[in-house]
mmCIF file of C-alpha atoms (C1' of nucleotides) in Angstrom:
data_model
loop_
_atom_site.group_PDB
_atom_site.id
_atom_site.type_symbol
_atom_site.label_atom_id
_atom_site.label_comp_id
_atom_site.label_asym_id
_atom_site.label_seq_id
_atom_site.Cartn_x
_atom_site.Cartn_y
_atom_site.Cartn_z
ATOM 1 C CA MET A 2 15.140 -18.878 61.528
ATOM 2 C CA ASP A 3 12.087 -20.738 60.409
ATOM 3 C CA LYS A 4 13.793 -22.974 57.898
ATOM 4 C CA LYS A 5 16.924 -25.026 58.084
ATOM 5 C CA TYR A 6 19.218 -25.764 55.203
ATOM 6 C CA SER A 7 19.143 -29.512 55.628
ATOM 7 C CA ASN A 8 15.680 -30.769 56.462
ATOM 8 C CA TYR A 9 16.864 -33.695 58.464
ATOM 9 C CA ASP A 10 13.878 -34.009 60.727
ATOM 10 C CA LEU A 11 13.483 -37.417 59.133
ATOM 11 C CA ASP A 12 14.126 -40.497 61.199
ATOM 12 C CA ASN A 13 14.445 -44.064 60.010
ATOM 13 C CA LEU A 14 10.709 -44.635 60.114
ATOM 14 C CA ASP A 15 9.999 -41.658 57.864
ATOM 15 C CA ILE A 16 12.572 -42.822 55.373
ATOM 16 C CA GLN A 17 11.213 -46.351 55.321
ATOM 17 C CA ILE A 18 7.692 -45.080 54.702
ATOM 18 C CA LEU A 19 8.894 -42.898 51.840
ATOM 19 C CA SER A 20 10.932 -45.724 50.348
ATOM 20 C CA ILE A 21 7.893 -47.977 50.195
ATOM 21 C CA LEU A 22 5.516 -45.402 48.736
ATOM 22 C CA MET A 23 8.042 -44.088 46.224
ATOM 23 C CA ASN A 24 7.869 -47.462 44.524
ATOM 24 C CA ASP A 25 4.124 -47.956 44.805
ATOM 25 C CA ALA A 26 1.906 -45.210 46.159
ATOM 26 C CA SER A 27 -1.153 -47.475 46.256
ATOM 27 C CA ILE A 28 0.053 -49.606 49.150
ATOM 28 C CA PRO A 29 -2.366 -49.019 52.060
ATOM 29 C CA TYR A 30 -1.149 -47.434 55.263
ATOM 30 C CA THR A 31 -2.290 -50.463 57.244
ATOM 31 C CA GLU A 32 0.018 -52.728 55.274
ATOM 32 C CA ILE A 33 2.962 -50.383 55.717
ATOM 33 C CA ALA A 34 2.174 -50.280 59.428
ATOM 34 C CA LYS A 35 2.324 -54.074 59.649
ATOM 35 C CA LYS A 36 5.632 -54.183 57.776
ATOM 36 C CA LEU A 37 7.251 -51.563 59.985
ATOM 37 C CA ILE A 38 5.546 -52.785 63.181
ATOM 38 C CA VAL A 39 3.790 -49.548 64.137
ATOM 39 C CA SER A 40 0.138 -48.520 64.055
ATOM 40 C CA GLY A 41 -1.685 -47.196 61.030
ATOM 41 C CA GLY A 42 -2.225 -43.927 62.857
ATOM 42 C CA THR A 43 1.503 -43.407 63.187
ATOM 43 C CA ILE A 44 1.983 -43.791 59.429
ATOM 44 C CA HIS A 45 -0.731 -41.227 58.970
ATOM 45 C CA VAL A 46 0.891 -38.715 61.337
ATOM 46 C CA ARG A 47 4.291 -39.103 59.685
ATOM 47 C CA MET A 48 2.851 -38.693 56.209
ATOM 48 C CA LYS A 49 0.980 -35.575 57.248
ATOM 49 C CA LYS A 50 4.151 -34.116 58.718
ATOM 50 C CA MET A 51 6.129 -34.781 55.558
ATOM 51 C CA GLU A 52 3.411 -33.314 53.379
ATOM 52 C CA GLU A 53 3.386 -30.145 55.454
ATOM 53 C CA LEU A 54 7.169 -29.886 55.258
ATOM 54 C CA GLY A 55 6.944 -30.051 51.468
ATOM 55 C CA ILE A 56 8.972 -33.226 51.339
ATOM 56 C CA ILE A 57 6.115 -35.009 49.598
ATOM 57 C CA LYS A 58 5.046 -33.274 46.406
ATOM 58 C CA GLY A 59 2.179 -35.610 45.624
ATOM 59 C CA SER A 60 1.570 -38.825 43.773
ATOM 60 C CA GLN A 61 1.450 -39.651 40.100
ATOM 61 C CA LEU A 62 0.120 -42.430 37.965
ATOM 62 C CA ILE A 63 3.050 -43.735 35.956
ATOM 63 C CA ILE A 64 2.241 -44.756 32.426
ATOM 64 C CA ASN A 65 4.215 -46.483 29.719
ATOM 65 C CA PRO A 66 4.695 -43.776 27.070
ATOM 66 C CA GLN A 67 5.348 -46.300 24.306
ATOM 67 C CA LYS A 68 1.994 -47.981 24.904
ATOM 68 C CA VAL A 69 0.148 -44.733 24.322
ATOM 69 C CA GLY A 70 2.031 -44.007 21.137
ATOM 70 C CA PHE A 71 4.962 -41.925 22.374
ATOM 71 C CA ASP A 72 7.902 -43.879 21.100
ATOM 72 C CA ILE A 73 10.781 -41.424 20.976
ATOM 73 C CA THR A 74 12.700 -39.847 23.822
ATOM 74 C CA ALA A 75 15.354 -37.281 22.990
ATOM 75 C CA PHE A 76 17.687 -34.994 24.886
ATOM 76 C CA LEU A 77 18.372 -31.550 23.599
ATOM 77 C CA GLY A 78 21.399 -29.421 24.378
ATOM 78 C CA ILE A 79 20.406 -25.811 23.822
ATOM 79 C CA TYR A 80 22.784 -22.911 23.143
ATOM 80 C CA LEU A 81 21.342 -19.507 23.956
ATOM 81 C CA GLU A 82 22.508 -16.344 22.255
ATOM 82 C CA LYS A 83 22.810 -14.705 25.660
ATOM 83 C CA GLY A 84 22.647 -16.349 29.078
ATOM 84 C CA SER A 85 20.292 -13.638 30.248
ATOM 85 C CA GLN A 86 17.610 -14.997 27.959
ATOM 86 C CA TYR A 87 17.206 -18.051 30.159
ATOM 87 C CA SER A 88 14.049 -17.132 32.033
ATOM 88 C CA ASP A 89 12.405 -16.028 28.827
ATOM 89 C CA ALA A 90 13.300 -19.308 27.163
ATOM 90 C CA VAL A 91 11.831 -21.263 30.075
ATOM 91 C CA LYS A 92 8.516 -19.522 29.617
ATOM 92 C CA GLN A 93 8.449 -20.321 25.922
ATOM 93 C CA LEU A 94 9.470 -23.945 26.387
ATOM 94 C CA GLN A 95 6.755 -24.406 28.991
ATOM 95 C CA ASP A 96 4.205 -24.080 26.199
ATOM 96 C CA ILE A 97 5.784 -26.908 24.220
ATOM 97 C CA LYS A 98 4.199 -29.877 25.922
ATOM 98 C CA GLU A 99 6.626 -32.373 24.413
ATOM 99 C CA VAL A 100 9.291 -30.855 26.684
ATOM 100 C CA VAL A 101 9.002 -32.925 29.864
ATOM 101 C CA GLU A 102 12.165 -31.741 31.611
ATOM 102 C CA LEU A 103 14.269 -28.607 31.406
ATOM 103 C CA HIS A 104 17.491 -27.792 33.219
ATOM 104 C CA TYR A 105 19.626 -24.700 33.470
ATOM 105 C CA CYS A 106 23.142 -26.061 33.562
ATOM 106 C CA THR A 107 26.898 -25.794 33.456
ATOM 107 C CA GLY A 108 29.102 -27.018 30.634
ATOM 108 C CA GLN A 109 28.807 -26.500 26.922
ATOM 109 C CA TYR A 110 25.037 -26.085 26.831
ATOM 110 C CA SER A 111 23.084 -23.237 28.380
ATOM 111 C CA MET A 112 20.042 -25.424 28.862
ATOM 112 C CA PHE A 113 19.273 -29.066 28.617
ATOM 113 C CA ALA A 114 15.851 -30.514 27.793
ATOM 114 C CA LYS A 115 14.216 -33.914 27.656
ATOM 115 C CA ILE A 116 11.603 -34.371 24.970
ATOM 116 C CA VAL A 117 9.054 -37.135 24.347
ATOM 117 C CA CYS A 118 7.464 -37.500 20.906
ATOM 118 C CA ARG A 119 5.178 -39.896 19.045
ATOM 119 C CA ASP A 120 7.496 -40.711 16.130
ATOM 120 C CA THR A 121 10.324 -39.286 14.048
ATOM 121 C CA ALA A 122 8.005 -36.996 12.114
ATOM 122 C CA HIS A 123 6.668 -35.595 15.365
ATOM 123 C CA LEU A 124 10.210 -35.062 16.693
ATOM 124 C CA ARG A 125 11.210 -33.284 13.517
ATOM 125 C CA LYS A 126 8.223 -30.981 13.819
ATOM 126 C CA VAL A 127 9.044 -30.134 17.439
ATOM 127 C CA LEU A 128 12.707 -29.506 16.681
ATOM 128 C CA ASN A 129 12.342 -27.591 13.445
ATOM 129 C CA GLU A 130 9.096 -25.723 13.937
ATOM 130 C CA ASP A 131 8.555 -25.345 17.663
ATOM 131 C CA ILE A 132 11.976 -25.064 19.228
ATOM 132 C CA GLN A 133 14.226 -23.598 16.561
ATOM 133 C CA SER A 134 11.792 -20.757 16.038
ATOM 134 C CA LEU A 135 11.890 -19.600 19.650
ATOM 135 C CA THR A 136 13.638 -16.301 20.239
ATOM 136 C CA GLY A 137 17.056 -16.365 21.836
ATOM 137 C CA ILE A 138 17.998 -19.880 20.846
ATOM 138 C CA GLN A 139 21.188 -20.052 18.824
ATOM 139 C CA ARG A 140 21.362 -23.730 18.021
ATOM 140 C CA THR A 141 20.637 -27.153 19.495
ATOM 141 C CA GLU A 142 22.196 -30.584 19.622
ATOM 142 C CA THR A 143 19.990 -33.655 19.700
ATOM 143 C CA ILE A 144 20.664 -36.956 21.396
ATOM 144 C CA ILE A 145 18.078 -39.632 20.677
ATOM 145 C CA SER A 146 17.459 -42.350 23.220
ATOM 146 C CA LEU A 147 17.170 -45.772 21.620
ATOM 147 C CA GLU A 148 16.466 -47.494 24.889
ATOM 148 C CA GLU A 149 15.708 -46.406 28.432
ATOM 149 C CA SER A 150 17.564 -49.004 30.471
ATOM 150 C CA ILE A 151 17.107 -47.513 33.925
ATOM 151 C CA LYS A 152 14.282 -45.327 35.226
ATOM 152 C CA ARG A 153 13.789 -44.910 38.953
ATOM 153 C CA GLN A 154 13.734 -42.457 41.845
ATOM 154 C CA ILE A 155 16.575 -41.890 44.248
ATOM 155 C CA THR A 156 17.162 -44.393 47.036
ATOM 156 C CA LEU A 157 17.020 -42.738 50.430
ATOM 157 C CA MET B 8 -1.094 -61.539 15.857
ATOM 158 C CA ASP B 9 -1.832 -60.983 19.505
ATOM 159 C CA LYS B 10 -0.301 -57.560 19.756
ATOM 160 C CA LYS B 11 -0.583 -54.477 17.624
ATOM 161 C CA TYR B 12 2.166 -51.968 17.067
ATOM 162 C CA SER B 13 0.141 -48.995 18.182
ATOM 163 C CA ASN B 14 -1.980 -49.742 21.204
ATOM 164 C CA TYR B 15 -4.733 -47.400 20.289
ATOM 165 C CA ASP B 16 -7.525 -49.153 22.077
ATOM 166 C CA LEU B 17 -7.804 -45.934 24.072
ATOM 167 C CA ASP B 18 -10.811 -43.720 23.611
ATOM 168 C CA ASN B 19 -11.334 -40.205 24.854
ATOM 169 C CA LEU B 20 -12.592 -41.375 28.232
ATOM 170 C CA ASP B 21 -9.489 -43.472 28.879
ATOM 171 C CA ILE B 22 -7.237 -40.570 27.971
ATOM 172 C CA GLN B 23 -9.106 -38.170 30.207
ATOM 173 C CA ILE B 24 -8.870 -40.565 33.137
ATOM 174 C CA LEU B 25 -5.135 -40.979 32.587
ATOM 175 C CA SER B 26 -4.616 -37.250 32.252
ATOM 176 C CA ILE B 27 -6.217 -36.603 35.613
ATOM 177 C CA LEU B 28 -4.419 -39.344 37.500
ATOM 178 C CA MET B 29 -1.045 -38.583 35.917
ATOM 179 C CA ASN B 30 -1.100 -35.288 37.755
ATOM 180 C CA ASP B 31 -2.483 -36.570 41.051
ATOM 181 C CA ALA B 32 -2.985 -40.262 41.630
ATOM 182 C CA SER B 33 -4.817 -39.681 44.912
ATOM 183 C CA ILE B 34 -7.983 -38.290 43.342
ATOM 184 C CA PRO B 35 -10.815 -40.746 44.098
ATOM 185 C CA TYR B 36 -12.581 -42.574 41.287
ATOM 186 C CA THR B 37 -15.905 -41.133 42.410
ATOM 187 C CA GLU B 38 -14.660 -37.617 41.862
ATOM 188 C CA ILE B 39 -13.293 -38.448 38.420
ATOM 189 C CA ALA B 40 -16.624 -40.061 37.602
ATOM 190 C CA LYS B 41 -18.470 -36.865 38.482
ATOM 191 C CA LYS B 42 -16.107 -34.758 36.397
ATOM 192 C CA LEU B 43 -16.423 -36.970 33.328
ATOM 193 C CA ILE B 44 -20.135 -37.686 33.884
ATOM 194 C CA VAL B 45 -19.940 -41.463 34.088
ATOM 195 C CA SER B 46 -20.321 -43.861 36.993
ATOM 196 C CA GLY B 47 -17.573 -44.861 39.393
ATOM 197 C CA GLY B 48 -17.816 -48.418 38.146
ATOM 198 C CA THR B 49 -16.887 -47.363 34.626
ATOM 199 C CA ILE B 50 -13.728 -45.630 35.835
ATOM 200 C CA HIS B 51 -12.845 -48.815 37.632
ATOM 201 C CA VAL B 52 -13.362 -50.999 34.562
ATOM 202 C CA ARG B 53 -11.295 -48.692 32.369
ATOM 203 C CA MET B 54 -8.469 -48.535 34.879
ATOM 204 C CA LYS B 55 -8.409 -52.304 35.182
ATOM 205 C CA LYS B 56 -8.268 -52.661 31.401
ATOM 206 C CA MET B 57 -5.365 -50.233 31.122
ATOM 207 C CA GLU B 58 -3.488 -51.945 33.923
ATOM 208 C CA GLU B 59 -3.852 -55.289 32.197
ATOM 209 C CA LEU B 60 -2.674 -53.819 28.899
ATOM 210 C CA GLY B 61 0.472 -52.564 30.619
ATOM 211 C CA ILE B 62 -0.368 -48.962 29.828
ATOM 212 C CA ILE B 63 -0.371 -48.142 33.537
ATOM 213 C CA LYS B 64 2.887 -49.076 35.196
ATOM 214 C CA GLY B 65 1.810 -48.109 38.718
ATOM 215 C CA SER B 66 1.824 -45.089 40.947
ATOM 216 C CA GLN B 67 4.604 -43.330 42.754
ATOM 217 C CA LEU B 68 4.882 -40.926 45.626
ATOM 218 C CA ILE B 69 6.761 -37.929 44.292
ATOM 219 C CA ILE B 70 9.185 -36.378 46.731
ATOM 220 C CA ASN B 71 11.265 -33.233 46.646
ATOM 221 C CA PRO B 72 14.851 -34.532 46.438
ATOM 222 C CA GLN B 73 16.298 -31.286 47.771
ATOM 223 C CA LYS B 74 14.237 -31.526 50.960
ATOM 224 C CA VAL B 75 15.686 -34.908 51.764
ATOM 225 C CA GLY B 76 19.228 -33.745 51.196
ATOM 226 C CA PHE B 77 19.777 -34.572 47.535
ATOM 227 C CA ASP B 78 20.765 -31.235 46.109
ATOM 228 C CA ILE B 79 22.648 -32.017 42.918
ATOM 229 C CA THR B 80 21.340 -33.362 39.641
ATOM 230 C CA ALA B 81 23.852 -34.126 36.900
ATOM 231 C CA PHE B 82 23.785 -35.595 33.429
ATOM 232 C CA LEU B 83 26.592 -37.817 32.308
ATOM 233 C CA GLY B 84 27.617 -38.518 28.728
ATOM 234 C CA ILE B 85 29.431 -41.841 28.715
ATOM 235 C CA TYR B 86 31.880 -43.027 26.062
ATOM 236 C CA LEU B 87 32.300 -46.806 25.940
ATOM 237 C CA GLU B 88 35.469 -48.448 24.645
ATOM 238 C CA LYS B 89 33.308 -50.731 22.506
ATOM 239 C CA GLY B 90 29.591 -50.453 21.773
ATOM 240 C CA SER B 91 29.208 -54.130 22.526
ATOM 241 C CA GLN B 92 29.910 -53.468 26.178
ATOM 242 C CA TYR B 93 26.571 -51.738 26.557
ATOM 243 C CA SER B 94 24.577 -54.469 28.242
ATOM 244 C CA ASP B 95 27.422 -55.161 30.621
ATOM 245 C CA ALA B 96 27.630 -51.477 31.520
ATOM 246 C CA VAL B 97 23.892 -51.350 32.208
ATOM 247 C CA LYS B 98 24.221 -54.161 34.717
ATOM 248 C CA GLN B 99 27.036 -52.393 36.513
ATOM 249 C CA LEU B 100 25.308 -49.016 36.546
ATOM 250 C CA GLN B 101 22.187 -50.607 37.981
ATOM 251 C CA ASP B 102 24.090 -51.173 41.211
ATOM 252 C CA ILE B 103 24.941 -47.490 41.511
ATOM 253 C CA LYS B 104 21.788 -46.185 43.094
ATOM 254 C CA GLU B 105 22.611 -42.552 42.376
ATOM 255 C CA VAL B 106 21.966 -43.339 38.688
ATOM 256 C CA VAL B 107 18.257 -42.675 38.281
ATOM 257 C CA GLU B 108 18.040 -42.820 34.497
ATOM 258 C CA LEU B 109 20.115 -44.476 31.807
ATOM 259 C CA HIS B 110 19.713 -44.304 28.049
ATOM 260 C CA TYR B 111 21.398 -46.042 25.151
ATOM 261 C CA CYS B 112 21.615 -43.393 22.509
ATOM 262 C CA THR B 113 22.729 -41.930 19.231
ATOM 263 C CA GLY B 114 25.174 -39.059 18.848
ATOM 264 C CA GLN B 115 28.521 -38.500 20.425
ATOM 265 C CA TYR B 116 27.873 -40.483 23.594
ATOM 266 C CA SER B 117 27.288 -44.230 23.790
ATOM 267 C CA MET B 118 25.163 -43.854 26.888
ATOM 268 C CA PHE B 119 23.571 -41.046 28.751
ATOM 269 C CA ALA B 120 22.803 -41.081 32.469
ATOM 270 C CA LYS B 121 21.013 -38.880 34.976
ATOM 271 C CA ILE B 122 22.482 -38.831 38.459
ATOM 272 C CA VAL B 123 21.178 -37.421 41.751
ATOM 273 C CA CYS B 124 23.606 -36.775 44.609
ATOM 274 C CA ARG B 125 23.599 -35.193 48.066
ATOM 275 C CA ASP B 126 26.345 -32.613 47.498
ATOM 276 C CA THR B 127 29.458 -31.943 45.463
ATOM 277 C CA ALA B 128 31.563 -34.333 47.547
ATOM 278 C CA HIS B 129 29.009 -37.070 46.949
ATOM 279 C CA LEU B 130 28.986 -36.358 43.221
ATOM 280 C CA ARG B 131 32.769 -36.478 43.088
ATOM 281 C CA LYS B 132 32.745 -39.831 44.839
ATOM 282 C CA VAL B 133 30.196 -41.273 42.404
ATOM 283 C CA LEU B 134 32.046 -39.945 39.359
ATOM 284 C CA ASN B 135 35.587 -40.766 40.403
ATOM 285 C CA GLU B 136 35.168 -43.909 42.417
ATOM 286 C CA ASP B 137 31.995 -45.613 41.268
ATOM 287 C CA ILE B 138 31.596 -44.809 37.602
ATOM 288 C CA GLN B 139 35.115 -44.249 36.293
ATOM 289 C CA SER B 140 36.216 -47.555 37.750
ATOM 290 C CA LEU B 141 33.619 -49.593 35.856
ATOM 291 C CA THR B 142 35.009 -51.787 33.102
ATOM 292 C CA GLY B 143 34.446 -50.711 29.504
ATOM 293 C CA ILE B 144 33.995 -47.025 30.183
ATOM 294 C CA GLN B 145 36.453 -44.849 28.306
ATOM 295 C CA ARG B 146 35.583 -41.423 29.613
ATOM 296 C CA THR B 147 32.628 -39.302 30.670
ATOM 297 C CA GLU B 148 31.405 -35.748 30.327
ATOM 298 C CA THR B 149 29.449 -34.141 33.133
ATOM 299 C CA ILE B 150 26.704 -31.567 32.863
ATOM 300 C CA ILE B 151 25.503 -30.223 36.197
ATOM 301 C CA SER B 152 21.951 -28.973 36.524
ATOM 302 C CA LEU B 153 21.740 -25.727 38.465
ATOM 303 C CA GLU B 154 17.979 -25.578 38.272
ATOM 304 C CA GLU B 155 15.224 -27.889 37.159
ATOM 305 C CA SER B 156 12.788 -25.501 35.538
ATOM 306 C CA ILE B 157 10.353 -28.016 34.073
ATOM 307 C CA LYS B 158 9.480 -31.504 35.334
ATOM 308 C CA ARG B 159 6.319 -33.206 34.138
ATOM 309 C CA GLN B 160 4.897 -36.151 32.256
ATOM 310 C CA ILE B 161 3.762 -36.141 28.649
ATOM 311 C CA THR B 162 0.404 -34.609 27.780
ATOM 312 C CA LEU B 163 -1.844 -37.123 26.067
ATOM 313 C "C1'" DG C 8 -20.220 -51.232 27.995
ATOM 314 C "C1'" DT C 9 -22.519 -48.825 31.562
ATOM 315 C "C1'" DT C 10 -25.143 -48.169 35.802
ATOM 316 C "C1'" DG C 11 -26.289 -47.979 40.724
ATOM 317 C "C1'" DA C 12 -26.052 -49.842 45.060
ATOM 318 C "C1'" DA C 13 -24.348 -53.190 48.486
ATOM 319 C "C1'" DA C 14 -20.155 -55.265 50.682
ATOM 320 C "C1'" DA C 15 -15.372 -54.965 51.955
ATOM 321 C "C1'" DG C 16 -11.502 -52.425 52.973
ATOM 322 C "C1'" DT C 17 -9.003 -48.059 53.882
ATOM 323 C "C1'" DG C 18 -8.220 -43.380 55.797
ATOM 324 C "C1'" DC C 19 -9.163 -40.192 59.317
ATOM 325 C "C1'" DT C 20 -10.062 -38.404 64.170
ATOM 326 C "C1'" DG C 21 -10.211 -38.263 69.127
ATOM 327 C "C1'" DC C 22 -9.362 -40.317 73.457
ATOM 328 C "C1'" DG C 23 -6.291 -42.741 76.469
ATOM 329 C "C1'" DA C 24 -1.653 -44.208 77.827
ATOM 330 C "C1'" DT D 28 4.427 -39.016 71.068
ATOM 331 C "C1'" DC D 29 2.238 -43.370 70.043
ATOM 332 C "C1'" DG D 30 -1.642 -46.821 69.788
ATOM 333 C "C1'" DC D 31 -6.417 -48.204 69.619
ATOM 334 C "C1'" DA D 32 -11.215 -47.967 68.196
ATOM 335 C "C1'" DG D 33 -15.236 -45.858 65.727
ATOM 336 C "C1'" DC D 34 -16.893 -43.243 61.857
ATOM 337 C "C1'" DA D 35 -16.688 -41.565 57.086
ATOM 338 C "C1'" DC D 36 -15.197 -42.368 52.709
ATOM 339 C "C1'" DT D 37 -13.451 -45.106 48.785
ATOM 340 C "C1'" DT D 38 -12.827 -49.138 46.186
ATOM 341 C "C1'" DT D 39 -14.628 -53.218 44.487
ATOM 342 C "C1'" DT D 40 -18.031 -56.289 42.971
ATOM 343 C "C1'" DC D 41 -22.257 -57.678 40.674
ATOM 344 C "C1'" DA D 42 -26.951 -58.047 38.919
ATOM 345 C "C1'" DA D 43 -29.610 -55.557 35.643
ATOM 346 C "C1'" DC D 44 -30.006 -52.473 31.729
#
DNA sequence: GTTGAAAAGTGCTGCGA
DNA sequence: TCGCAGCACTTTTCAAC
């Protein structure tokens, strides 16, 4: 057994390190070390361990989509003709770069997508030309976000 | 007029820098400079400009929620008793840390939330105890994600 | 606005406890 | 396993173009 179901090799220190860097990945290890009263080397060892375990997927620069001209966020409930067409649909949706999230899910929809577009014309183009024309998709329901009030990662 | 509607002070170089760092914020400026055939100082100046303009919101360490014991992602369509209760509901939902995203939106739902929980028991607790008991919420509809097939930022 | 190099700070590695 | 110290690398700054 080389892998456990719950990867709870994390102690309090690990979790505190993650909590800090999940909010701001640019904080230096030395500063984290001071805050948690351990040495910088220890932070380094813990981070390396968590990277190797696959707990840490990497770091990303977070931008403000509206400031670069992407003003519309929409959610899309997708009905497939047959459930078996799921993996094929994923492949096709991967090529539509406006699709930033895609879930296979329970409930009324077969799939659920999050889409970010520049403006209403752009959204219409993505919905009518790009998505509706994919094979296997029966119909879609669109929910447009007028305001993103909360946006954060989980609290450990 | 101190602010334009579209903040298109971004040239190709800015966009290329953002595109690289949006995927991996740990890539050093010197390496980006080599790739884009400019000096490290220029990267620095551009980054500083974009931070001041609010285009860059910061950087985050991206973790794998499943590896730290958060196995369930769900979407929640929320019906409010009155639309005017929106801002009050936001405040209350902010205190529920399992809510990682919240949108005010068009369509059948008043609000739309994304929730991350440890397991089904945890999800049930959040739905039944935390969310249903908030004031102003009429009812909710839950969509459970069985697989997150796509997860990325917008392509500039 | 861009460059190139010097100064300051951070990350990494090995030895000792 | 943790902490300390030295080396390598990166970021930051700045005078000059």
